[in-house]
Amino acid sequence: MSLPPLVLAAIGAVLALWLALSAWALLSGLALRRTSRQARGQADRLADLLQSAPAIPMLVRVDGRIEAPDRLANWLGRTTVPAFLSELVSEESGFEPEHARALAEEVKAAQRGSRSFVLPMRAQGSSRTLLVRGGPAGPDLASPGTIVLWIFDATESQSQIEDLRGQVGRYRDALEALSGVIEAAPMPVWHRGPDQRLSLVNSSYVQAVDARSAAQVIEQGIELIEAIDGLSPGASAALAANSQTLSARMLPVTIDGERRLMRIVDVPLGKVGVAGYAIDMQELEEVRAELRHLVQANRDMLDRLSAGVAQFNANHLLEFCNQPFLSIFGLTPDQTAVETHFDRVLDAMRDAGLVPETADFPSWRAERRQWFQSPNAQEEHWRLRDGVHLRVYAQPLPDGGLLLIFEDRTEHVQLSSARDTLLRVRTATLDNLFEAIAVFAADGRLHLWNSRFRQIWAVQEATLATHPRVDELMAALADRLARPQQSSLVHQLIRAATVERRQRGGRIAFSDGRYFEFAAIPLPDGNALFVMLDISDSRRIEQALRDRNEALEDADRVKTAFVSNMSYELRTPLTSIVGFAEMMQSGYAGELTPQTREYVDAIIDSTTRLARLIDNVLDLTQGAAGGLPLERKDVDVEALLNEVARHYESKAKERQVTLALSLRPGIGHVKGDQRRIRQAVDHVVENAVRFVGNGGRALIHCEGSAKAVRIIVSDDGPGIDSKMQARIFDSFARFGRNTEGETSGLGLPLVRQFVEAHGGTVGLVSEPGQGTIVTIDLPRGD
């Protein structure tokens, strides 16, 4: 069948179109295939990327269904991934229960409010920490209400976060502690910002500048120190910041009105500014000055010591040596100059021959060098030539140095030798003494004794060698005494000497008739010296003397009674003789011839003198017996002396003697017997006028005080020798004879008796050829 060409053409056009469409479809399919293959590859790559990503995505649908990779099961410790949210937040979900509940609440809140959240969670039975970040899914990803959860393994980062939190906490605590330390620091501390303005100060700074608060200091920029040489504190801090080196200066600062020296330190802190602090150096500088003075005073003192001292530092160099050190070793200052090495000093000492002789001196010197490292002090004794002994004391110093002390012990050694000799001499001397000697220690034990002590007590040497106690020793020797109970007396005396430090003595009788005088004497070392002296012979002699003395006293009493009686007996006939002689002188027996009158005058003079002598003897005997009668009345001493001077004026002229009277004002009165005082003065003046030669001079001088009156009678006569002065006041002593052959043996003894009876004193000063001075002191009396 044939078709029309138009139809054929239409069919051909349709077939051509179909063919073109087929070709386009084929080409489009191939392109889509390539695109799909590429998309699938990209999806696989993204899936692999998600599988290797540190986070796992999860979709939670509105109905609670869950879409998540399988590896989430490993993180949760499950075999399969939960299909629903209820399984994910259940107790078997793998999360901690409280974390699971929190997740459920956050998911519901996100679905209702379309908000995001971040929630840390921990898997059960594991140390793994998961971080869940959730939020609404986009419209292209899922239907509305779907929540996307990204689960991160935050175990390592959480650990780091915890560490960082711990570090932050520690840094915060350290910062707070440091701030507290800075605030509590007793010294001013401050901080300057990059512009060198104050940004922080502590309370000490505020107090030092007398500000109200730190804010005021920072706001007003109150500086602690002043500008020195045009350099302000800020400028000084800027220099330290620019050089990035610590800067320290010693500057005076006024604090509380007192000028103090302080060490100002600026510490650069890089870009954050400069820190500064001020240390009060005033006391330190004062201590340093005091230390310098102390060191100088110590060295001055060491120069005055007798021991040689040398000090070396840790480098074995000489720092100091005193003058005795140079003198002992005969060294010159050049040989021991400061910073001279220890070895060179020893070499100089060896050259001077003042170290011990040794065959190997270098080894000996090396051994002494070890003194520097010795933990303890070392002491040696060096015996040098010419018998010199040195005591060497080496004291290591804390700073590694060494202090050497050289003491010349030569004299000490010699004294020790002499002491040993003296001890031997003492022992021999004690053993040969007549006295018994024993030394008891402070605890009462016998320490030392001589042979005489052992012989007196008849005790064995072995017994004494045990050094028994005094109570034990005397208890064992009590049978030697006449009264055994006296043995305790020795114990008491030793105790008094050792404990009470008192010296006591006494007498003791032995059973064999011997008598001993003993004493316990405290010694300076705390011991007691016990001395016994045999007084048996002296006791017998003492008894004989006592008997003789009693006999002499009886004889003296008989003599006194005899003299007193004889005086009274002689007075009766003497009165008769005087009476008849005066009657004859008056002419009752007729007119007397000149020769007879001369005889009668001689009789009257002799009887007068004899009566006076008898009165003197009576006064002496009464005074010796204590029965001298005295009146107690006011005596005008000036008037009395005037009467005495007038009485002896004629006698003085007869003998061509000048009698002078010198009375000071205020003599006044004394309480006493006027007749006895007159007799005393008469005797002294009479002796002065009688014994001075022709043309001589006698002086009566008197002066008074508030308590006494002093009468002085002096002459320029021949004087009295010292032998006669010793007994011139004794009764009946004959100490002089005048030109007429008269003696005066009772005058001065009577003077002494009369004056002493008034409570006064009599003194005599005389030199042969220089005259005599007699002084009478009479108290005023009541």
PDB file of C-alpha atoms in Angstrom, residues 326-566:
ATOM      1  CA  LEU A 326     103.323  38.502 116.055  1.00  0.00           C
ATOM      2  CA  SER A 327     105.175  38.691 119.376  1.00  0.00           C
ATOM      3  CA  ILE A 328     104.957  34.964 120.140  1.00  0.00           C
ATOM      4  CA  PHE A 329     106.298  33.908 116.758  1.00  0.00           C
ATOM      5  CA  GLY A 330     108.592  36.866 116.214  1.00  0.00           C
ATOM      6  CA  LEU A 331     106.985  37.613 112.848  1.00  0.00           C
ATOM      7  CA  THR A 332     106.903  40.906 111.008  1.00  0.00           C
ATOM      8  CA  PRO A 333     103.714  42.514 109.657  1.00  0.00           C
ATOM      9  CA  ASP A 334     105.001  41.839 106.128  1.00  0.00           C
ATOM     10  CA  GLN A 335     105.201  38.107 106.809  1.00  0.00           C
ATOM     11  CA  THR A 336     101.624  38.029 108.078  1.00  0.00           C
ATOM     12  CA  ALA A 337     100.053  40.614 105.819  1.00  0.00           C
ATOM     13  CA  VAL A 338      96.319  40.354 105.193  1.00  0.00           C
ATOM     14  CA  GLU A 339      95.434  37.725 102.523  1.00  0.00           C
ATOM     15  CA  THR A 340      98.608  35.750 103.213  1.00  0.00           C
ATOM     16  CA  HIS A 341      97.971  32.056 102.622  1.00  0.00           C
ATOM     17  CA  PHE A 342      97.807  29.621 105.516  1.00  0.00           C
ATOM     18  CA  ASP A 343     100.755  27.647 104.152  1.00  0.00           C
ATOM     19  CA  ARG A 344     102.932  30.754 103.927  1.00  0.00           C
ATOM     20  CA  VAL A 345     102.135  31.633 107.539  1.00  0.00           C
ATOM     21  CA  LEU A 346     103.223  28.146 108.638  1.00  0.00           C
ATOM     22  CA  ASP A 347     106.375  28.509 106.525  1.00  0.00           C
ATOM     23  CA  ALA A 348     107.185  31.801 108.245  1.00  0.00           C
ATOM     24  CA  MET A 349     106.588  30.191 111.640  1.00  0.00           C
ATOM     25  CA  ARG A 350     108.911  27.311 110.696  1.00  0.00           C
ATOM     26  CA  ASP A 351     111.601  29.763 109.578  1.00  0.00           C
ATOM     27  CA  ALA A 352     111.312  31.373 113.005  1.00  0.00           C
ATOM     28  CA  GLY A 353     111.776  27.940 114.597  1.00  0.00           C
ATOM     29  CA  LEU A 354     108.384  28.124 116.308  1.00  0.00           C
ATOM     30  CA  VAL A 355     106.754  24.927 115.068  1.00  0.00           C
ATOM     31  CA  PRO A 356     107.513  21.396 116.297  1.00  0.00           C
ATOM     32  CA  GLU A 357     110.469  19.781 114.611  1.00  0.00           C
ATOM     33  CA  THR A 358     109.351  17.182 112.070  1.00  0.00           C
ATOM     34  CA  ALA A 359     111.110  15.152 109.406  1.00  0.00           C
ATOM     35  CA  ASP A 360     108.420  15.746 106.763  1.00  0.00           C
ATOM     36  CA  PHE A 361     107.251  19.318 107.134  1.00  0.00           C
ATOM     37  CA  PRO A 362     105.052  19.350 103.948  1.00  0.00           C
ATOM     38  CA  SER A 363     103.048  16.379 105.255  1.00  0.00           C
ATOM     39  CA  TRP A 364     102.795  17.997 108.678  1.00  0.00           C
ATOM     40  CA  ARG A 365     101.566  21.205 107.058  1.00  0.00           C
ATOM     41  CA  ALA A 366      99.022  19.304 104.932  1.00  0.00           C
ATOM     42  CA  GLU A 367      97.642  17.644 108.071  1.00  0.00           C
ATOM     43  CA  ARG A 368      97.190  21.059 109.680  1.00  0.00           C
ATOM     44  CA  ARG A 369      95.439  22.247 106.543  1.00  0.00           C
ATOM     45  CA  GLN A 370      92.744  19.663 107.240  1.00  0.00           C
ATOM     46  CA  TRP A 371      91.722  21.765 110.242  1.00  0.00           C
ATOM     47  CA  PHE A 372      89.594  23.822 107.844  1.00  0.00           C
ATOM     48  CA  GLN A 373      87.377  20.792 107.043  1.00  0.00           C
ATOM     49  CA  SER A 374      87.362  19.314 110.543  1.00  0.00           C
ATOM     50  CA  PRO A 375      83.835  19.030 112.040  1.00  0.00           C
ATOM     51  CA  ASN A 376      85.169  19.636 115.545  1.00  0.00           C
ATOM     52  CA  ALA A 377      87.721  21.886 117.146  1.00  0.00           C
ATOM     53  CA  GLN A 378      91.262  20.552 117.366  1.00  0.00           C
ATOM     54  CA  GLU A 379      93.742  21.057 120.175  1.00  0.00           C
ATOM     55  CA  GLU A 380      97.475  20.378 120.150  1.00  0.00           C
ATOM     56  CA  HIS A 381     100.433  21.058 122.406  1.00  0.00           C
ATOM     57  CA  TRP A 382     103.629  22.136 120.685  1.00  0.00           C
ATOM     58  CA  ARG A 383     106.934  21.785 122.498  1.00  0.00           C
ATOM     59  CA  LEU A 384     109.421  24.077 120.854  1.00  0.00           C
ATOM     60  CA  ARG A 385     113.054  24.795 121.293  1.00  0.00           C
ATOM     61  CA  ASP A 386     114.385  26.493 124.430  1.00  0.00           C
ATOM     62  CA  GLY A 387     111.654  24.766 126.476  1.00  0.00           C
ATOM     63  CA  VAL A 388     108.795  26.799 124.981  1.00  0.00           C
ATOM     64  CA  HIS A 389     105.346  25.165 125.290  1.00  0.00           C
ATOM     65  CA  LEU A 390     102.470  26.294 123.098  1.00  0.00           C
ATOM     66  CA  ARG A 391      98.819  25.266 123.355  1.00  0.00           C
ATOM     67  CA  VAL A 392      97.238  25.459 119.892  1.00  0.00           C
ATOM     68  CA  TYR A 393      93.442  25.547 119.566  1.00  0.00           C
ATOM     69  CA  ALA A 394      91.962  25.339 116.042  1.00  0.00           C
ATOM     70  CA  GLN A 395      88.261  26.238 115.752  1.00  0.00           C
ATOM     71  CA  PRO A 396      86.623  25.759 112.299  1.00  0.00           C
ATOM     72  CA  LEU A 397      84.272  28.638 111.466  1.00  0.00           C
ATOM     73  CA  PRO A 398      80.786  28.281 109.939  1.00  0.00           C
ATOM     74  CA  ASP A 399      81.861  30.158 106.798  1.00  0.00           C
ATOM     75  CA  GLY A 400      84.633  27.628 106.086  1.00  0.00           C
ATOM     76  CA  GLY A 401      87.339  29.679 107.750  1.00  0.00           C
ATOM     77  CA  LEU A 402      89.550  28.825 110.704  1.00  0.00           C
ATOM     78  CA  LEU A 403      90.355  30.535 114.000  1.00  0.00           C
ATOM     79  CA  LEU A 404      93.710  29.689 115.561  1.00  0.00           C
ATOM     80  CA  ILE A 405      94.570  30.500 119.170  1.00  0.00           C
ATOM     81  CA  PHE A 406      98.146  30.155 120.356  1.00  0.00           C
ATOM     82  CA  GLU A 407      98.664  30.253 124.104  1.00  0.00           C
ATOM     83  CA  ASP A 408     102.138  30.372 125.555  1.00  0.00           C
ATOM     84  CA  ARG A 409     101.981  27.740 128.280  1.00  0.00           C
ATOM     85  CA  THR A 410     105.681  27.864 129.144  1.00  0.00           C
ATOM     86  CA  GLU A 411     105.104  29.675 132.399  1.00  0.00           C
ATOM     87  CA  HIS A 412     102.140  27.423 133.163  1.00  0.00           C
ATOM     88  CA  VAL A 413     104.261  24.303 132.664  1.00  0.00           C
ATOM     89  CA  GLN A 414     106.955  25.789 134.835  1.00  0.00           C
ATOM     90  CA  LEU A 415     104.366  26.693 137.456  1.00  0.00           C
ATOM     91  CA  SER A 416     102.944  23.169 137.280  1.00  0.00           C
ATOM     92  CA  SER A 417     106.395  21.787 137.911  1.00  0.00           C
ATOM     93  CA  ALA A 418     106.868  24.244 140.736  1.00  0.00           C
ATOM     94  CA  ARG A 419     103.438  23.317 142.047  1.00  0.00           C
ATOM     95  CA  ASP A 420     104.357  19.642 142.110  1.00  0.00           C
ATOM     96  CA  THR A 421     107.497  20.551 143.995  1.00  0.00           C
ATOM     97  CA  LEU A 422     105.488  22.700 146.384  1.00  0.00           C
ATOM     98  CA  LEU A 423     103.020  19.864 146.889  1.00  0.00           C
ATOM     99  CA  ARG A 424     105.878  17.575 147.863  1.00  0.00           C
ATOM    100  CA  VAL A 425     107.283  20.273 150.123  1.00  0.00           C
ATOM    101  CA  ARG A 426     103.822  20.849 151.580  1.00  0.00           C
ATOM    102  CA  THR A 427     103.378  17.158 152.287  1.00  0.00           C
ATOM    103  CA  ALA A 428     106.763  17.004 153.980  1.00  0.00           C
ATOM    104  CA  THR A 429     106.013  20.194 155.894  1.00  0.00           C
ATOM    105  CA  LEU A 430     102.610  19.010 157.058  1.00  0.00           C
ATOM    106  CA  ASP A 431     104.037  15.688 158.177  1.00  0.00           C
ATOM    107  CA  ASN A 432     106.628  17.481 160.305  1.00  0.00           C
ATOM    108  CA  LEU A 433     104.317  20.027 161.902  1.00  0.00           C
ATOM    109  CA  PHE A 434     103.676  19.868 165.622  1.00  0.00           C
ATOM    110  CA  GLU A 435      99.971  20.539 165.003  1.00  0.00           C
ATOM    111  CA  ALA A 436      97.611  17.881 163.723  1.00  0.00           C
ATOM    112  CA  ILE A 437      96.031  18.962 160.427  1.00  0.00           C
ATOM    113  CA  ALA A 438      93.207  17.433 158.411  1.00  0.00           C
ATOM    114  CA  VAL A 439      91.222  18.760 155.447  1.00  0.00           C
ATOM    115  CA  PHE A 440      87.608  17.679 155.005  1.00  0.00           C
ATOM    116  CA  ALA A 441      85.801  18.058 151.674  1.00  0.00           C
ATOM    117  CA  ALA A 442      82.441  19.799 151.280  1.00  0.00           C
ATOM    118  CA  ASP A 443      80.663  16.429 151.524  1.00  0.00           C
ATOM    119  CA  GLY A 444      82.293  15.788 154.900  1.00  0.00           C
ATOM    120  CA  ARG A 445      84.849  13.218 153.722  1.00  0.00           C
ATOM    121  CA  LEU A 446      88.440  13.274 154.911  1.00  0.00           C
ATOM    122  CA  HIS A 447      90.562  14.590 152.058  1.00  0.00           C
ATOM    123  CA  LEU A 448      94.021  15.298 153.479  1.00  0.00           C
ATOM    124  CA  TRP A 449      95.850  14.686 156.760  1.00  0.00           C
ATOM    125  CA  ASN A 450      99.343  14.727 158.227  1.00  0.00           C
ATOM    126  CA  SER A 451     101.191  12.150 160.308  1.00  0.00           C
ATOM    127  CA  ARG A 452     100.588  14.118 163.505  1.00  0.00           C
ATOM    128  CA  PHE A 453      96.811  13.763 163.044  1.00  0.00           C
ATOM    129  CA  ARG A 454      97.186  10.010 162.625  1.00  0.00           C
ATOM    130  CA  GLN A 455      99.446   9.745 165.695  1.00  0.00           C
ATOM    131  CA  ILE A 456      97.195  11.788 167.979  1.00  0.00           C
ATOM    132  CA  TRP A 457      94.121   9.738 167.161  1.00  0.00           C
ATOM    133  CA  ALA A 458      96.108   6.472 166.993  1.00  0.00           C
ATOM    134  CA  VAL A 459      94.432   5.393 163.776  1.00  0.00           C
ATOM    135  CA  GLN A 460      95.860   3.236 160.976  1.00  0.00           C
ATOM    136  CA  GLU A 461      96.892   4.818 157.673  1.00  0.00           C
ATOM    137  CA  ALA A 462      94.740   2.294 155.784  1.00  0.00           C
ATOM    138  CA  THR A 463      91.653   3.509 157.640  1.00  0.00           C
ATOM    139  CA  LEU A 464      92.322   7.134 156.706  1.00  0.00           C
ATOM    140  CA  ALA A 465      93.105   6.160 153.097  1.00  0.00           C
ATOM    141  CA  THR A 466      89.460   5.136 152.645  1.00  0.00           C
ATOM    142  CA  HIS A 467      88.543   8.840 153.114  1.00  0.00           C
ATOM    143  CA  PRO A 468      85.804   8.204 155.684  1.00  0.00           C
ATOM    144  CA  ARG A 469      83.089  10.733 156.464  1.00  0.00           C
ATOM    145  CA  VAL A 470      83.687  12.880 159.520  1.00  0.00           C
ATOM    146  CA  ASP A 471      80.710  11.427 161.403  1.00  0.00           C
ATOM    147  CA  GLU A 472      81.850   7.849 160.732  1.00  0.00           C
ATOM    148  CA  LEU A 473      85.459   8.655 161.624  1.00  0.00           C
ATOM    149  CA  MET A 474      84.617  10.399 164.905  1.00  0.00           C
ATOM    150  CA  ALA A 475      82.162   7.653 165.876  1.00  0.00           C
ATOM    151  CA  ALA A 476      84.989   5.121 165.505  1.00  0.00           C
ATOM    152  CA  LEU A 477      87.412   7.312 167.531  1.00  0.00           C
ATOM    153  CA  ALA A 478      85.006   8.329 170.310  1.00  0.00           C
ATOM    154  CA  ASP A 479      86.662   5.962 172.822  1.00  0.00           C
ATOM    155  CA  ARG A 480      89.851   8.092 172.677  1.00  0.00           C
ATOM    156  CA  LEU A 481      88.053  11.011 174.357  1.00  0.00           C
ATOM    157  CA  ALA A 482      87.517  11.642 178.022  1.00  0.00           C
ATOM    158  CA  ARG A 483      83.876  12.322 177.173  1.00  0.00           C
ATOM    159  CA  PRO A 484      82.927  10.206 174.103  1.00  0.00           C
ATOM    160  CA  GLN A 485      79.844  12.350 173.445  1.00  0.00           C
ATOM    161  CA  GLN A 486      82.190  15.203 172.409  1.00  0.00           C
ATOM    162  CA  SER A 487      82.929  13.327 169.171  1.00  0.00           C
ATOM    163  CA  SER A 488      79.813  14.936 167.666  1.00  0.00           C
ATOM    164  CA  LEU A 489      81.339  18.373 168.362  1.00  0.00           C
ATOM    165  CA  VAL A 490      83.980  17.813 165.683  1.00  0.00           C
ATOM    166  CA  HIS A 491      81.265  16.861 163.210  1.00  0.00           C
ATOM    167  CA  GLN A 492      79.326  20.042 164.006  1.00  0.00           C
ATOM    168  CA  LEU A 493      82.431  22.218 163.559  1.00  0.00           C
ATOM    169  CA  ILE A 494      83.249  20.672 160.169  1.00  0.00           C
ATOM    170  CA  ARG A 495      79.659  21.205 159.033  1.00  0.00           C
ATOM    171  CA  ALA A 496      79.745  24.836 160.187  1.00  0.00           C
ATOM    172  CA  ALA A 497      82.953  25.417 158.212  1.00  0.00           C
ATOM    173  CA  THR A 498      81.837  23.700 154.986  1.00  0.00           C
ATOM    174  CA  VAL A 499      78.128  24.542 154.857  1.00  0.00           C
ATOM    175  CA  GLU A 500      77.738  27.719 156.922  1.00  0.00           C
ATOM    176  CA  ARG A 501      81.265  28.993 156.071  1.00  0.00           C
ATOM    177  CA  ARG A 502      81.893  29.973 159.714  1.00  0.00           C
ATOM    178  CA  GLN A 503      85.071  29.451 161.702  1.00  0.00           C
ATOM    179  CA  ARG A 504      84.615  27.789 165.060  1.00  0.00           C
ATOM    180  CA  GLY A 505      86.914  26.288 167.661  1.00  0.00           C
ATOM    181  CA  GLY A 506      86.996  24.637 171.026  1.00  0.00           C
ATOM    182  CA  ARG A 507      88.897  22.389 173.405  1.00  0.00           C
ATOM    183  CA  ILE A 508      88.725  18.676 173.881  1.00  0.00           C
ATOM    184  CA  ALA A 509      90.176  16.292 176.484  1.00  0.00           C
ATOM    185  CA  PHE A 510      91.495  12.827 175.735  1.00  0.00           C
ATOM    186  CA  SER A 511      91.056   9.892 178.055  1.00  0.00           C
ATOM    187  CA  ASP A 512      94.849   9.713 178.640  1.00  0.00           C
ATOM    188  CA  GLY A 513      94.868  13.213 180.164  1.00  0.00           C
ATOM    189  CA  ARG A 514      95.990  15.154 177.100  1.00  0.00           C
ATOM    190  CA  TYR A 515      94.248  18.390 176.154  1.00  0.00           C
ATOM    191  CA  PHE A 516      93.915  19.746 172.643  1.00  0.00           C
ATOM    192  CA  GLU A 517      92.704  23.040 171.241  1.00  0.00           C
ATOM    193  CA  PHE A 518      91.075  22.650 167.843  1.00  0.00           C
ATOM    194  CA  ALA A 519      89.513  24.850 165.172  1.00  0.00           C
ATOM    195  CA  ALA A 520      87.567  24.303 161.937  1.00  0.00           C
ATOM    196  CA  ILE A 521      88.414  26.953 159.330  1.00  0.00           C
ATOM    197  CA  PRO A 522      86.523  27.343 156.006  1.00  0.00           C
ATOM    198  CA  LEU A 523      88.830  27.246 152.974  1.00  0.00           C
ATOM    199  CA  PRO A 524      88.248  29.211 149.755  1.00  0.00           C
ATOM    200  CA  ASP A 525      87.597  26.029 147.744  1.00  0.00           C
ATOM    201  CA  GLY A 526      84.650  25.009 149.930  1.00  0.00           C
ATOM    202  CA  ASN A 527      86.621  22.558 152.065  1.00  0.00           C
ATOM    203  CA  ALA A 528      87.317  22.858 155.779  1.00  0.00           C
ATOM    204  CA  LEU A 529      90.688  22.852 157.569  1.00  0.00           C
ATOM    205  CA  PHE A 530      90.702  21.072 160.930  1.00  0.00           C
ATOM    206  CA  VAL A 531      93.656  21.947 163.202  1.00  0.00           C
ATOM    207  CA  MET A 532      94.497  20.383 166.574  1.00  0.00           C
ATOM    208  CA  LEU A 533      97.148  21.763 168.946  1.00  0.00           C
ATOM    209  CA  ASP A 534      98.395  19.909 171.987  1.00  0.00           C
ATOM    210  CA  ILE A 535      97.933  22.308 174.922  1.00  0.00           C
ATOM    211  CA  SER A 536      98.532  19.830 177.708  1.00  0.00           C
ATOM    212  CA  ASP A 537     101.724  21.606 178.859  1.00  0.00           C
ATOM    213  CA  SER A 538     100.312  25.087 178.336  1.00  0.00           C
ATOM    214  CA  ARG A 539      97.187  24.082 180.224  1.00  0.00           C
ATOM    215  CA  ARG A 540      99.307  23.043 183.202  1.00  0.00           C
ATOM    216  CA  ILE A 541     101.296  26.281 182.968  1.00  0.00           C
ATOM    217  CA  GLU A 542      98.050  28.229 182.615  1.00  0.00           C
ATOM    218  CA  GLN A 543      96.703  26.633 185.758  1.00  0.00           C
ATOM    219  CA  ALA A 544      99.919  27.494 187.594  1.00  0.00           C
ATOM    220  CA  LEU A 545      99.730  31.096 186.339  1.00  0.00           C
ATOM    221  CA  ARG A 546      96.100  31.300 187.336  1.00  0.00           C
ATOM    222  CA  ASP A 547      96.976  30.157 190.843  1.00  0.00           C
ATOM    223  CA  ARG A 548      99.836  32.655 190.999  1.00  0.00           C
ATOM    224  CA  ASN A 549      97.598  35.440 189.727  1.00  0.00           C
ATOM    225  CA  GLU A 550      95.068  34.718 192.403  1.00  0.00           C
ATOM    226  CA  ALA A 551      97.853  34.865 194.979  1.00  0.00           C
ATOM    227  CA  LEU A 552      99.064  38.181 193.529  1.00  0.00           C
ATOM    228  CA  GLU A 553      95.556  39.585 193.615  1.00  0.00           C
ATOM    229  CA  ASP A 554      95.266  38.590 197.254  1.00  0.00           C
ATOM    230  CA  ALA A 555      98.606  40.233 197.959  1.00  0.00           C
ATOM    231  CA  ASP A 556      97.532  43.386 196.098  1.00  0.00           C
ATOM    232  CA  ARG A 557      94.375  43.566 198.156  1.00  0.00           C
ATOM    233  CA  VAL A 558      96.429  43.157 201.322  1.00  0.00           C
ATOM    234  CA  LYS A 559      98.832  45.856 200.083  1.00  0.00           C
ATOM    235  CA  THR A 560      95.995  48.218 199.279  1.00  0.00           C
ATOM    236  CA  ALA A 561      94.412  47.661 202.665  1.00  0.00           C
ATOM    237  CA  PHE A 562      97.777  48.118 204.339  1.00  0.00           C
ATOM    238  CA  VAL A 563      98.508  51.356 202.465  1.00  0.00           C
ATOM    239  CA  SER A 564      95.057  52.680 203.263  1.00  0.00           C
ATOM    240  CA  ASN A 565      95.372  51.823 206.905  1.00  0.00           C
ATOM    241  CA  MET A 566      98.890  53.190 207.120  1.00  0.00           C
TER     242      MET A 566
END
